[in-house]
Amino acid sequence: MLSDNNPCGSKLLLALPDDTFAVVTQSLMPKDVFNLSVCCRSLYALASSDKVWLTQCELLGVIPHRDLIEWRKGVNSYKSLCRFLFNVQPIIGIWVHQNPELGNVVYVMPGFISVVGCRIIPQELGPLGFEEGPILWSPVFEIIGDVDGSSAFLLHGRERENNYMYPGSIKGVDRNCNVLLLEVEPRQQINGGKLVHSKSFVGSPLEKEFSRKICPSDRGVSKSLRIHGQKSSVPFSRLAFGDRRKLIEIVTSQIRVKVPQLADGLSFPSSETEDLSKLGERRSQVLQMYKHDSDPDDWKADHGSSTDRDPTQSDLGEIREFLDKTTGSSRSQLHRDVYRMHCSKKKSLVGYFRDSFKHIIGKSSSINGSHEHSKSSSSSENNKHAQFQEFLRSGDTIGLTLHASTARLSSYRAWPNMHDSRFALYKLPNQEPTAGQEHAGLWGGTFGWPPGKPSADKPGKALFFLLLSYEESQGQRHLIGTKILEGTHYVLHPNGSAMFIVNTDEPSAEPFPWDCDGDSNVVHLKEVFSGEGIANGYGFRYPGSKPGSLFVFEDGMLVFMWKESRAVLTLQRVNLQHLLRKGERVPPLPPIANFSYLTKSYSNVYAGFSNGSNHASSPRGFFEEGAWEDRVEETSRVVATSNSVSGIRNVLHYDDDPLYPFLAGSIAPKTCVASQASFTWSDLRIALMVG
């Protein structure tokens, strides 16, 4: 503690003009400025001034200065605004998931005193190109800042032809987070029914104080339960997948709020000169809905007329009562299904060969072995059930949470290896362009030359998004073009594949076959590099590669050309925030699938919901009619349509794909259509080749 009588202490800082003190604090982190303000009363007033915290807001770099001035009008102070920006800064960026294979790209960007998660829909690029043509997107979630800088989390979803919001809380945001987890969390009622909200402690000194006192056995336990001495030994992540999904489904059905017309509008300005008053009105209405201050009629219809209920919470007692009624019958049905599957496996040809092979290597599935395996499976199931019951007993209410955590993830060619049973999104590390890495960042493009020029029989071309990154290997520097979105009807290669890998230390003398672009402008070639582009390999999951060259032009455009097929992929750098501001919003998926789509799919699962809106008649032809009904999904390595009851009705068919004329014979894996009458061994072989 500094003494007010110390001439070398606080008085030295107090003697500085406000502007000079603000410059001095530029070298400090927000937590350092906060610590400085609690040293003494004199420094509190100085370190709490708007000039100091405006500087801190600018240093975070989340939004430009002009937006800070507008956002300040909706909060108590720049200190409150800095609190919000500091908490959401790590979430801003590109988040992905492996499924569906066409691409699942969620870009989190600033809204209006908020950040918004926007999903880029797989689509075709119209004749207007990147500069003028709108891009389709759908809302995934929002994090809105309140007047005091606290955060309100809202998940978006669509059910029964209506748009809903699902209010929740922020469980925690790590500064280097790379995984966004959708979870539910039990909470205790204390002090006369007041709920313990973990979001209230995010980023506060109280949270840091208790985080230092956590023993190893407490890791994974919610902060709110640790702080008040209540310990749940079963975190949500350790529950069985079916139990986790069941809980999220129940909670979202209980807390959902139908979005009023005003709140159903855009959550960010469509242009830099737009009047922000409507966005301010929307934010106020959404926050009222989140706090349940206005008690809207839609909420009364779903949850009764009580006004003292927390809209982010469900009564855990009611959920336990409901699950107790359904658990007995479901578990009995599960035992019957397991027994039936076990019997059918023993009688099947595959089971016969598997047992014979185990017998050869000394692991014969004898009667005793089968009995032990059955006991082990039953014990594991009972243990999972006990953990589920313990989780349900650890609180009075339960609510939806968003957890931005840091996980140890391995990656291959800049694409993270993801868990297939977590409701999660994974952040892509985005390299900034620097000297020697000029091409790092997000690029968009299409196949064919001239770039983005539609043909007479095709109004648009499939839009690709690639994340370009550099990697050192064996003393050589490589540029990797990782595909994160593909706008075809059916996917050609797995999500996260490297469309090309170029050795930037190996120049090429390959000539570019065209002198002009689509507008008859002469193209000026800057440099050429040798590399390899994606090609047919061992089935769908393991593509191969063929030689090619990357052409770099003076105007910044990149073109990769496959040497054998002469197919070209033209790329230009894109600004997603700029594209989304003038984009076209389409309805989201149901809440859980809207956040994390876990089903294997090789077609555009977002197309059907878009066709259901007034965007279906769009002349740009982004989607085909009925795409949702005929979407292709993979279940147990067999590809089938969603409305198939028995057997496979369709298997991936690439002849209609816009890329097929360019890539046939060298890249595109051509498959045939299975018979709709019955499922045959030929169909199975085709499906397994695709998988």
PDB file of N, CA, C and O in Angstrom, residues 309-348:
ATOM      1  N   ARG A 309     -38.875 -15.858 -11.593  1.00  0.00           N
ATOM      2  CA  ARG A 309     -38.139 -16.998 -12.123  1.00  0.00           C
ATOM      3  C   ARG A 309     -36.973 -16.526 -12.972  1.00  0.00           C
ATOM      4  O   ARG A 309     -37.110 -15.599 -13.758  1.00  0.00           O
ATOM      5  N   ASP A 310     -35.809 -17.147 -12.787  1.00  0.00           N
ATOM      6  CA  ASP A 310     -34.638 -16.818 -13.605  1.00  0.00           C
ATOM      7  C   ASP A 310     -34.816 -17.467 -14.973  1.00  0.00           C
ATOM      8  O   ASP A 310     -34.914 -18.693 -15.078  1.00  0.00           O
ATOM      9  N   PRO A 311     -34.871 -16.679 -16.055  1.00  0.00           N
ATOM     10  CA  PRO A 311     -35.128 -17.266 -17.376  1.00  0.00           C
ATOM     11  C   PRO A 311     -34.004 -18.145 -17.883  1.00  0.00           C
ATOM     12  O   PRO A 311     -34.190 -18.876 -18.850  1.00  0.00           O
ATOM     13  N   THR A 312     -32.831 -18.083 -17.256  1.00  0.00           N
ATOM     14  CA  THR A 312     -31.721 -18.929 -17.717  1.00  0.00           C
ATOM     15  C   THR A 312     -31.704 -20.281 -17.015  1.00  0.00           C
ATOM     16  O   THR A 312     -30.838 -21.104 -17.308  1.00  0.00           O
ATOM     17  N   GLN A 313     -32.632 -20.522 -16.074  1.00  0.00           N
ATOM     18  CA  GLN A 313     -32.585 -21.719 -15.248  1.00  0.00           C
ATOM     19  C   GLN A 313     -33.830 -22.577 -15.410  1.00  0.00           C
ATOM     20  O   GLN A 313     -34.928 -22.077 -15.653  1.00  0.00           O
ATOM     21  N   SER A 314     -33.646 -23.894 -15.241  1.00  0.00           N
ATOM     22  CA  SER A 314     -34.738 -24.854 -15.160  1.00  0.00           C
ATOM     23  C   SER A 314     -34.702 -25.503 -13.790  1.00  0.00           C
ATOM     24  O   SER A 314     -33.634 -25.685 -13.203  1.00  0.00           O
ATOM     25  N   ASP A 315     -35.868 -25.856 -13.277  1.00  0.00           N
ATOM     26  CA  ASP A 315     -35.945 -26.505 -11.982  1.00  0.00           C
ATOM     27  C   ASP A 315     -35.418 -27.925 -12.080  1.00  0.00           C
ATOM     28  O   ASP A 315     -35.948 -28.744 -12.833  1.00  0.00           O
ATOM     29  N   LEU A 316     -34.359 -28.211 -11.336  1.00  0.00           N
ATOM     30  CA  LEU A 316     -33.711 -29.515 -11.434  1.00  0.00           C
ATOM     31  C   LEU A 316     -34.570 -30.609 -10.819  1.00  0.00           C
ATOM     32  O   LEU A 316     -34.484 -31.776 -11.223  1.00  0.00           O
ATOM     33  N   GLY A 317     -35.402 -30.244  -9.844  1.00  0.00           N
ATOM     34  CA  GLY A 317     -36.289 -31.244  -9.254  1.00  0.00           C
ATOM     35  C   GLY A 317     -37.276 -31.779 -10.267  1.00  0.00           C
ATOM     36  O   GLY A 317     -37.544 -32.991 -10.326  1.00  0.00           O
ATOM     37  N   GLU A 318     -37.847 -30.895 -11.085  1.00  0.00           N
ATOM     38  CA  GLU A 318     -38.781 -31.331 -12.123  1.00  0.00           C
ATOM     39  C   GLU A 318     -38.084 -32.211 -13.153  1.00  0.00           C
ATOM     40  O   GLU A 318     -38.652 -33.194 -13.633  1.00  0.00           O
ATOM     41  N   ILE A 319     -36.843 -31.848 -13.494  1.00  0.00           N
ATOM     42  CA  ILE A 319     -36.104 -32.644 -14.471  1.00  0.00           C
ATOM     43  C   ILE A 319     -35.792 -34.027 -13.906  1.00  0.00           C
ATOM     44  O   ILE A 319     -35.925 -35.041 -14.599  1.00  0.00           O
ATOM     45  N   ARG A 320     -35.400 -34.099 -12.620  1.00  0.00           N
ATOM     46  CA  ARG A 320     -35.137 -35.402 -11.998  1.00  0.00           C
ATOM     47  C   ARG A 320     -36.394 -36.259 -11.981  1.00  0.00           C
ATOM     48  O   ARG A 320     -36.346 -37.461 -12.240  1.00  0.00           O
ATOM     49  N   GLU A 321     -37.522 -35.637 -11.686  1.00  0.00           N
ATOM     50  CA  GLU A 321     -38.786 -36.372 -11.643  1.00  0.00           C
ATOM     51  C   GLU A 321     -39.150 -36.908 -13.019  1.00  0.00           C
ATOM     52  O   GLU A 321     -39.596 -38.052 -13.162  1.00  0.00           O
ATOM     53  N   PHE A 322     -38.919 -36.081 -14.029  1.00  0.00           N
ATOM     54  CA  PHE A 322     -39.214 -36.518 -15.395  1.00  0.00           C
ATOM     55  C   PHE A 322     -38.295 -37.660 -15.823  1.00  0.00           C
ATOM     56  O   PHE A 322     -38.740 -38.647 -16.410  1.00  0.00           O
ATOM     57  N   LEU A 323     -37.000 -37.541 -15.501  1.00  0.00           N
ATOM     58  CA  LEU A 323     -36.051 -38.570 -15.903  1.00  0.00           C
ATOM     59  C   LEU A 323     -36.277 -39.876 -15.149  1.00  0.00           C
ATOM     60  O   LEU A 323     -36.067 -40.955 -15.696  1.00  0.00           O
ATOM     61  N   ASP A 324     -36.712 -39.800 -13.874  1.00  0.00           N
ATOM     62  CA  ASP A 324     -36.987 -41.019 -13.117  1.00  0.00           C
ATOM     63  C   ASP A 324     -38.107 -41.826 -13.753  1.00  0.00           C
ATOM     64  O   ASP A 324     -38.105 -43.057 -13.718  1.00  0.00           O
ATOM     65  N   LYS A 325     -39.077 -41.123 -14.352  1.00  0.00           N
ATOM     66  CA  LYS A 325     -40.187 -41.823 -14.989  1.00  0.00           C
ATOM     67  C   LYS A 325     -39.776 -42.499 -16.284  1.00  0.00           C
ATOM     68  O   LYS A 325     -40.335 -43.516 -16.674  1.00  0.00           O
ATOM     69  N   THR A 326     -38.787 -41.887 -16.958  1.00  0.00           N
ATOM     70  CA  THR A 326     -38.398 -42.402 -18.277  1.00  0.00           C
ATOM     71  C   THR A 326     -37.188 -43.315 -18.239  1.00  0.00           C
ATOM     72  O   THR A 326     -36.966 -44.087 -19.160  1.00  0.00           O
ATOM     73  N   THR A 327     -36.398 -43.235 -17.152  1.00  0.00           N
ATOM     74  CA  THR A 327     -35.141 -43.987 -17.112  1.00  0.00           C
ATOM     75  C   THR A 327     -35.379 -45.485 -17.089  1.00  0.00           C
ATOM     76  O   THR A 327     -34.716 -46.245 -17.781  1.00  0.00           O
ATOM     77  N   GLY A 328     -36.364 -45.932 -16.269  1.00  0.00           N
ATOM     78  CA  GLY A 328     -36.584 -47.368 -16.144  1.00  0.00           C
ATOM     79  C   GLY A 328     -36.913 -48.030 -17.448  1.00  0.00           C
ATOM     80  O   GLY A 328     -36.307 -49.034 -17.849  1.00  0.00           O
ATOM     81  N   SER A 329     -37.884 -47.463 -18.173  1.00  0.00           N
ATOM     82  CA  SER A 329     -38.279 -48.067 -19.449  1.00  0.00           C
ATOM     83  C   SER A 329     -37.183 -47.964 -20.480  1.00  0.00           C
ATOM     84  O   SER A 329     -36.949 -48.891 -21.261  1.00  0.00           O
ATOM     85  N   SER A 330     -36.444 -46.833 -20.493  1.00  0.00           N
ATOM     86  CA  SER A 330     -35.394 -46.669 -21.499  1.00  0.00           C
ATOM     87  C   SER A 330     -34.241 -47.618 -21.246  1.00  0.00           C
ATOM     88  O   SER A 330     -33.654 -48.164 -22.181  1.00  0.00           O
ATOM     89  N   ARG A 331     -33.892 -47.831 -19.956  1.00  0.00           N
ATOM     90  CA  ARG A 331     -32.795 -48.747 -19.662  1.00  0.00           C
ATOM     91  C   ARG A 331     -33.174 -50.183 -19.997  1.00  0.00           C
ATOM     92  O   ARG A 331     -32.350 -50.958 -20.478  1.00  0.00           O
ATOM     93  N   SER A 332     -34.444 -50.551 -19.743  1.00  0.00           N
ATOM     94  CA  SER A 332     -34.886 -51.893 -20.113  1.00  0.00           C
ATOM     95  C   SER A 332     -34.812 -52.075 -21.617  1.00  0.00           C
ATOM     96  O   SER A 332     -34.383 -53.119 -22.121  1.00  0.00           O
ATOM     97  N   GLN A 333     -35.220 -51.044 -22.358  1.00  0.00           N
ATOM     98  CA  GLN A 333     -35.145 -51.115 -23.808  1.00  0.00           C
ATOM     99  C   GLN A 333     -33.697 -51.194 -24.259  1.00  0.00           C
ATOM    100  O   GLN A 333     -33.361 -51.913 -25.198  1.00  0.00           O
ATOM    101  N   LEU A 334     -32.796 -50.463 -23.555  1.00  0.00           N
ATOM    102  CA  LEU A 334     -31.380 -50.506 -23.898  1.00  0.00           C
ATOM    103  C   LEU A 334     -30.812 -51.904 -23.715  1.00  0.00           C
ATOM    104  O   LEU A 334     -30.064 -52.401 -24.550  1.00  0.00           O
ATOM    105  N   HIS A 335     -31.160 -52.570 -22.596  1.00  0.00           N
ATOM    106  CA  HIS A 335     -30.681 -53.932 -22.363  1.00  0.00           C
ATOM    107  C   HIS A 335     -31.167 -54.874 -23.465  1.00  0.00           C
ATOM    108  O   HIS A 335     -30.424 -55.741 -23.940  1.00  0.00           O
ATOM    109  N   ARG A 336     -32.437 -54.692 -23.876  1.00  0.00           N
ATOM    110  CA  ARG A 336     -32.966 -55.553 -24.939  1.00  0.00           C
ATOM    111  C   ARG A 336     -32.233 -55.318 -26.252  1.00  0.00           C
ATOM    112  O   ARG A 336     -31.918 -56.257 -26.987  1.00  0.00           O
ATOM    113  N   ASP A 337     -31.946 -54.023 -26.546  1.00  0.00           N
ATOM    114  CA  ASP A 337     -31.238 -53.710 -27.790  1.00  0.00           C
ATOM    115  C   ASP A 337     -29.825 -54.271 -27.780  1.00  0.00           C
ATOM    116  O   ASP A 337     -29.344 -54.804 -28.781  1.00  0.00           O
ATOM    117  N   VAL A 338     -29.133 -54.148 -26.632  1.00  0.00           N
ATOM    118  CA  VAL A 338     -27.773 -54.677 -26.541  1.00  0.00           C
ATOM    119  C   VAL A 338     -27.768 -56.188 -26.708  1.00  0.00           C
ATOM    120  O   VAL A 338     -26.919 -56.758 -27.396  1.00  0.00           O
ATOM    121  N   TYR A 339     -28.736 -56.866 -26.059  1.00  0.00           N
ATOM    122  CA  TYR A 339     -28.796 -58.325 -26.156  1.00  0.00           C
ATOM    123  C   TYR A 339     -29.096 -58.751 -27.603  1.00  0.00           C
ATOM    124  O   TYR A 339     -28.489 -59.682 -28.136  1.00  0.00           O
ATOM    125  N   ARG A 340     -30.030 -58.031 -28.261  1.00  0.00           N
ATOM    126  CA  ARG A 340     -30.385 -58.371 -29.637  1.00  0.00           C
ATOM    127  C   ARG A 340     -29.198 -58.146 -30.566  1.00  0.00           C
ATOM    128  O   ARG A 340     -28.922 -58.934 -31.457  1.00  0.00           O
ATOM    129  N   MET A 341     -28.454 -57.033 -30.342  1.00  0.00           N
ATOM    130  CA  MET A 341     -27.283 -56.747 -31.169  1.00  0.00           C
ATOM    131  C   MET A 341     -26.204 -57.797 -30.946  1.00  0.00           C
ATOM    132  O   MET A 341     -25.546 -58.243 -31.885  1.00  0.00           O
ATOM    133  N   HIS A 342     -26.026 -58.232 -29.690  1.00  0.00           N
ATOM    134  CA  HIS A 342     -25.008 -59.233 -29.376  1.00  0.00           C
ATOM    135  C   HIS A 342     -25.331 -60.566 -30.050  1.00  0.00           C
ATOM    136  O   HIS A 342     -24.454 -61.222 -30.613  1.00  0.00           O
ATOM    137  N   CYS A 343     -26.622 -60.948 -30.021  1.00  0.00           N
ATOM    138  CA  CYS A 343     -27.020 -62.207 -30.655  1.00  0.00           C
ATOM    139  C   CYS A 343     -26.860 -62.147 -32.161  1.00  0.00           C
ATOM    140  O   CYS A 343     -26.379 -63.089 -32.789  1.00  0.00           O
ATOM    141  N   SER A 344     -27.251 -61.024 -32.760  1.00  0.00           N
ATOM    142  CA  SER A 344     -27.139 -60.916 -34.216  1.00  0.00           C
ATOM    143  C   SER A 344     -25.687 -60.892 -34.649  1.00  0.00           C
ATOM    144  O   SER A 344     -25.326 -61.402 -35.705  1.00  0.00           O
ATOM    145  N   LYS A 345     -24.796 -60.292 -33.797  1.00  0.00           N
ATOM    146  CA  LYS A 345     -23.383 -60.244 -34.154  1.00  0.00           C
ATOM    147  C   LYS A 345     -22.784 -61.644 -34.164  1.00  0.00           C
ATOM    148  O   LYS A 345     -21.973 -61.978 -35.013  1.00  0.00           O
ATOM    149  N   LYS A 346     -23.203 -62.493 -33.232  1.00  0.00           N
ATOM    150  CA  LYS A 346     -22.661 -63.840 -33.165  1.00  0.00           C
ATOM    151  C   LYS A 346     -23.076 -64.658 -34.387  1.00  0.00           C
ATOM    152  O   LYS A 346     -22.348 -65.531 -34.844  1.00  0.00           O
ATOM    153  N   LYS A 347     -24.285 -64.333 -34.923  1.00  0.00           N
ATOM    154  CA  LYS A 347     -24.785 -65.106 -36.053  1.00  0.00           C
ATOM    155  C   LYS A 347     -24.291 -64.555 -37.383  1.00  0.00           C
ATOM    156  O   LYS A 347     -24.453 -65.192 -38.413  1.00  0.00           O
ATOM    157  N   SER A 348     -23.721 -63.371 -37.402  1.00  0.00           N
ATOM    158  CA  SER A 348     -23.345 -62.757 -38.664  1.00  0.00           C
ATOM    159  C   SER A 348     -22.033 -63.319 -39.186  1.00  0.00           C
ATOM    160  O   SER A 348     -21.222 -63.872 -38.450  1.00  0.00           O
TER     161      SER A 348
END
